[in-house]
Short mmCIF file of C-alpha atoms in Angstrom, two decimals:
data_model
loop_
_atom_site.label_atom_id
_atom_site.label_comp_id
_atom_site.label_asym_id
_atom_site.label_seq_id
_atom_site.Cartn_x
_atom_site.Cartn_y
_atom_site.Cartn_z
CA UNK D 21 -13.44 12.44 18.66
CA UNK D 22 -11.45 15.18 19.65
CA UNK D 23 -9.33 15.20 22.98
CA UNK D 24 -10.35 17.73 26.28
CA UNK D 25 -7.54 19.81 25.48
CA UNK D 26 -8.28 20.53 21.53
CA UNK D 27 -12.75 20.76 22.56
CA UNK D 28 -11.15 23.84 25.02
CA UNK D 29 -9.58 25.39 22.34
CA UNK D 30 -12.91 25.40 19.98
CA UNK D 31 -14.77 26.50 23.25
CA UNK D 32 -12.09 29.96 23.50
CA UNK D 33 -12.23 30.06 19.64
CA UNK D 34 -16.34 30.34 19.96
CA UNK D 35 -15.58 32.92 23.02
CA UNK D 36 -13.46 35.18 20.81
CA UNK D 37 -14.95 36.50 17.60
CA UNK D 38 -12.04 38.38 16.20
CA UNK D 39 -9.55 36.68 14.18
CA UNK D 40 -6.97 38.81 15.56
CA UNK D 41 -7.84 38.13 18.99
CA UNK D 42 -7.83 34.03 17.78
CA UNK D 43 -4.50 34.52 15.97
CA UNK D 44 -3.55 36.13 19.12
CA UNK D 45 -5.02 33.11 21.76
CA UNK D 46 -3.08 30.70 18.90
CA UNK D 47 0.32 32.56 19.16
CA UNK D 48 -0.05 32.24 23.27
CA UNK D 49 -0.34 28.66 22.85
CA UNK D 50 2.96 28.42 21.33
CA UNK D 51 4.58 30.42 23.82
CA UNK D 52 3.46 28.27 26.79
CA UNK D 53 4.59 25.09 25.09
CA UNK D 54 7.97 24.00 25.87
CA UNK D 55 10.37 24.63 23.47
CA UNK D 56 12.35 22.14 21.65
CA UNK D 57 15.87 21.63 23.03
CA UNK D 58 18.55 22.87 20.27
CA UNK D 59 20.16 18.85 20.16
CA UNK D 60 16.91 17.73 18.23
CA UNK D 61 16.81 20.61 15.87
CA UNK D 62 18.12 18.18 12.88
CA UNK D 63 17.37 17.12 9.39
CA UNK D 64 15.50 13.99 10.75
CA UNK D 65 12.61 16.14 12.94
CA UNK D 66 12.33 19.07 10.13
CA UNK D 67 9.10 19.07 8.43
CA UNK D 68 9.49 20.16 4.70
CA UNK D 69 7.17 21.89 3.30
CA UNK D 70 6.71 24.96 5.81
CA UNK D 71 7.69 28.37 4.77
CA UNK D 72 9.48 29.23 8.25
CA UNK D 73 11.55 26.32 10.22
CA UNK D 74 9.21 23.50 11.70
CA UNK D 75 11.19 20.05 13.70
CA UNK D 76 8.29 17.43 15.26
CA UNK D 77 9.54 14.66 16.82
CA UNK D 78 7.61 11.62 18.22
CA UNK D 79 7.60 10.59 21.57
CA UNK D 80 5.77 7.26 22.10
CA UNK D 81 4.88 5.03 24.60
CA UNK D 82 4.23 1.06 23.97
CA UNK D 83 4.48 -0.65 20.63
CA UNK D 84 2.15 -1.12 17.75
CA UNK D 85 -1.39 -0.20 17.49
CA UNK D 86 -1.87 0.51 20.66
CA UNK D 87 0.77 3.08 20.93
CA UNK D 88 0.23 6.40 22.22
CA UNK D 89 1.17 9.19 20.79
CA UNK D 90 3.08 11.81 21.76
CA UNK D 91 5.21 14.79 20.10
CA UNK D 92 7.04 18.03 20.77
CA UNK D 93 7.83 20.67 18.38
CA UNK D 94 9.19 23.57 17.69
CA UNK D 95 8.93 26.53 15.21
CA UNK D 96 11.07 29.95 14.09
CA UNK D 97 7.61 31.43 14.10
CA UNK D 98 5.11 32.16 16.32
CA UNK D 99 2.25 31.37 14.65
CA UNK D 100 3.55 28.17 13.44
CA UNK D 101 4.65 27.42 16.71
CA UNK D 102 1.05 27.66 17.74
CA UNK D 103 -0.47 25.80 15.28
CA UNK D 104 1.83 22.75 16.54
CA UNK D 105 0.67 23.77 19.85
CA UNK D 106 -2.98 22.86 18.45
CA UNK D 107 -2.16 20.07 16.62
CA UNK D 108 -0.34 18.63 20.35
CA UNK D 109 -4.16 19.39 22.00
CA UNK D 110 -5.62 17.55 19.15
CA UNK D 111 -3.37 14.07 19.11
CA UNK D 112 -0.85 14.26 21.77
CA UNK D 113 -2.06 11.14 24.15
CA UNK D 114 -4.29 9.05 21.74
CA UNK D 115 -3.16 6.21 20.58
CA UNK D 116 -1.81 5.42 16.91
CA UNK D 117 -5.13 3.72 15.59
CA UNK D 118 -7.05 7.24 16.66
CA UNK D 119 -4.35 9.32 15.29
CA UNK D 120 -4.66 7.97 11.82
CA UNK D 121 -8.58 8.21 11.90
CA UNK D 122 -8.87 11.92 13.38
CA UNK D 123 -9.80 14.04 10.31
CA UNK D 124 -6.97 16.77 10.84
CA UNK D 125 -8.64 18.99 8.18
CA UNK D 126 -12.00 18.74 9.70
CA UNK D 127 -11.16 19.32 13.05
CA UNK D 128 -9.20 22.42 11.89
CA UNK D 129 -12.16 23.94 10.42
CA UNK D 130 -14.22 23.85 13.51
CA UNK D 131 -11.77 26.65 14.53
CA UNK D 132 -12.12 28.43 11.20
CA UNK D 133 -8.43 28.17 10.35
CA UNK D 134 -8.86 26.74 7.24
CA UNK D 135 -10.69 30.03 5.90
CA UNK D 136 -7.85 32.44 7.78
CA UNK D 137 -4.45 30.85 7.40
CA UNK D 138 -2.62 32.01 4.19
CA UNK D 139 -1.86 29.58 1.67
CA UNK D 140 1.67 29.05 2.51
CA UNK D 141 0.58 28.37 6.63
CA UNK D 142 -2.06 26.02 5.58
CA UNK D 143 0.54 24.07 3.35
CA UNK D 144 3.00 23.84 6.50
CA UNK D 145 -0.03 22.89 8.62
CA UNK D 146 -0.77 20.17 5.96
CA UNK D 147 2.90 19.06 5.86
CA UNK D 148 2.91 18.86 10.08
CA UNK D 149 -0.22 17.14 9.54
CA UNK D 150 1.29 14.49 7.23
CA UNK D 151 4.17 14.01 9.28
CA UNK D 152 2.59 13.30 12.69
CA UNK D 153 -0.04 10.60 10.18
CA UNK D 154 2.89 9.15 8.71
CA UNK D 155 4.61 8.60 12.02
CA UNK D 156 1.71 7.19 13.62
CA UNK D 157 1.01 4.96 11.00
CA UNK D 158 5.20 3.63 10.78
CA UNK D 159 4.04 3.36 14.70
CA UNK D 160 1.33 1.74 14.27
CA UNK D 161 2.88 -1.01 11.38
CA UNK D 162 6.07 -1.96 13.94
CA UNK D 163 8.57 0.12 11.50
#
């Protein structure tokens, strides 16, 4: 189950029927997220696999399963920034157990990004994808 904050952004997405108004509503998103101070702009919160420069970095509260989940990010681009902005409304407060069973890719395609993203943004929105799942699950184990 998606969170109130990601069901909002499929609500807009429905509102506006041009892509370029929904790439538009996307990049917006990314400017009214807070960006990511300079200090944690490092190796260890870079996501490989993006074409343009993406750092995610976990913020969690608790221990274990039972963990929530939190994360800031940043991004060179503006589009990518927004993505991470819609990835944040679709895990950012669920715990570590829900994390690892929301179906990224399906959720995405209820906005239609999977049909409009070029093939290099959907690999970096992949990689982001794998990196917030892999940190959830290390979360999740007690690594």
């Amino acid at each position: 189950m998606a969170s109130e904050a990601f069901e909002e952004i499929v609500e807009t997405f429905e509102f506006l029927e041009d892509w370029e108004d929904r790439y538009r509503h996307v990049i917006e998103l990314g400017k009214a997220m807070e960006p990511l101070p300079e200090a944690f702009k490092v190796p260890a919160t870079k996501v490989d696999g993006c074409a343009s420069q993406v750092w995610l970095m976990a913020d969690v509260e608790g221990e274990g399963r039972e963990a929530i989940y939190h994360f800031k990010g940043d991004s060179d681009a503006m589009i990518v920034k927004g993505l991470i902005a819609v990835l944040r409304a679709l895990y950012d407060g669920l715990n570590v157990v829900a994390v690892l069973d929301t179906d990224a890719g399906a959720e995405m395609a209820r906005l239609g990004l999977d049909e409009h993203l070029s093939s290099q943004r959907s690999n970096g929105l992949r990689a982001m994808v794998e990196r917030i799942r892999t940190q959830a699950a290390g979360i999740a184990e007690g690594v």
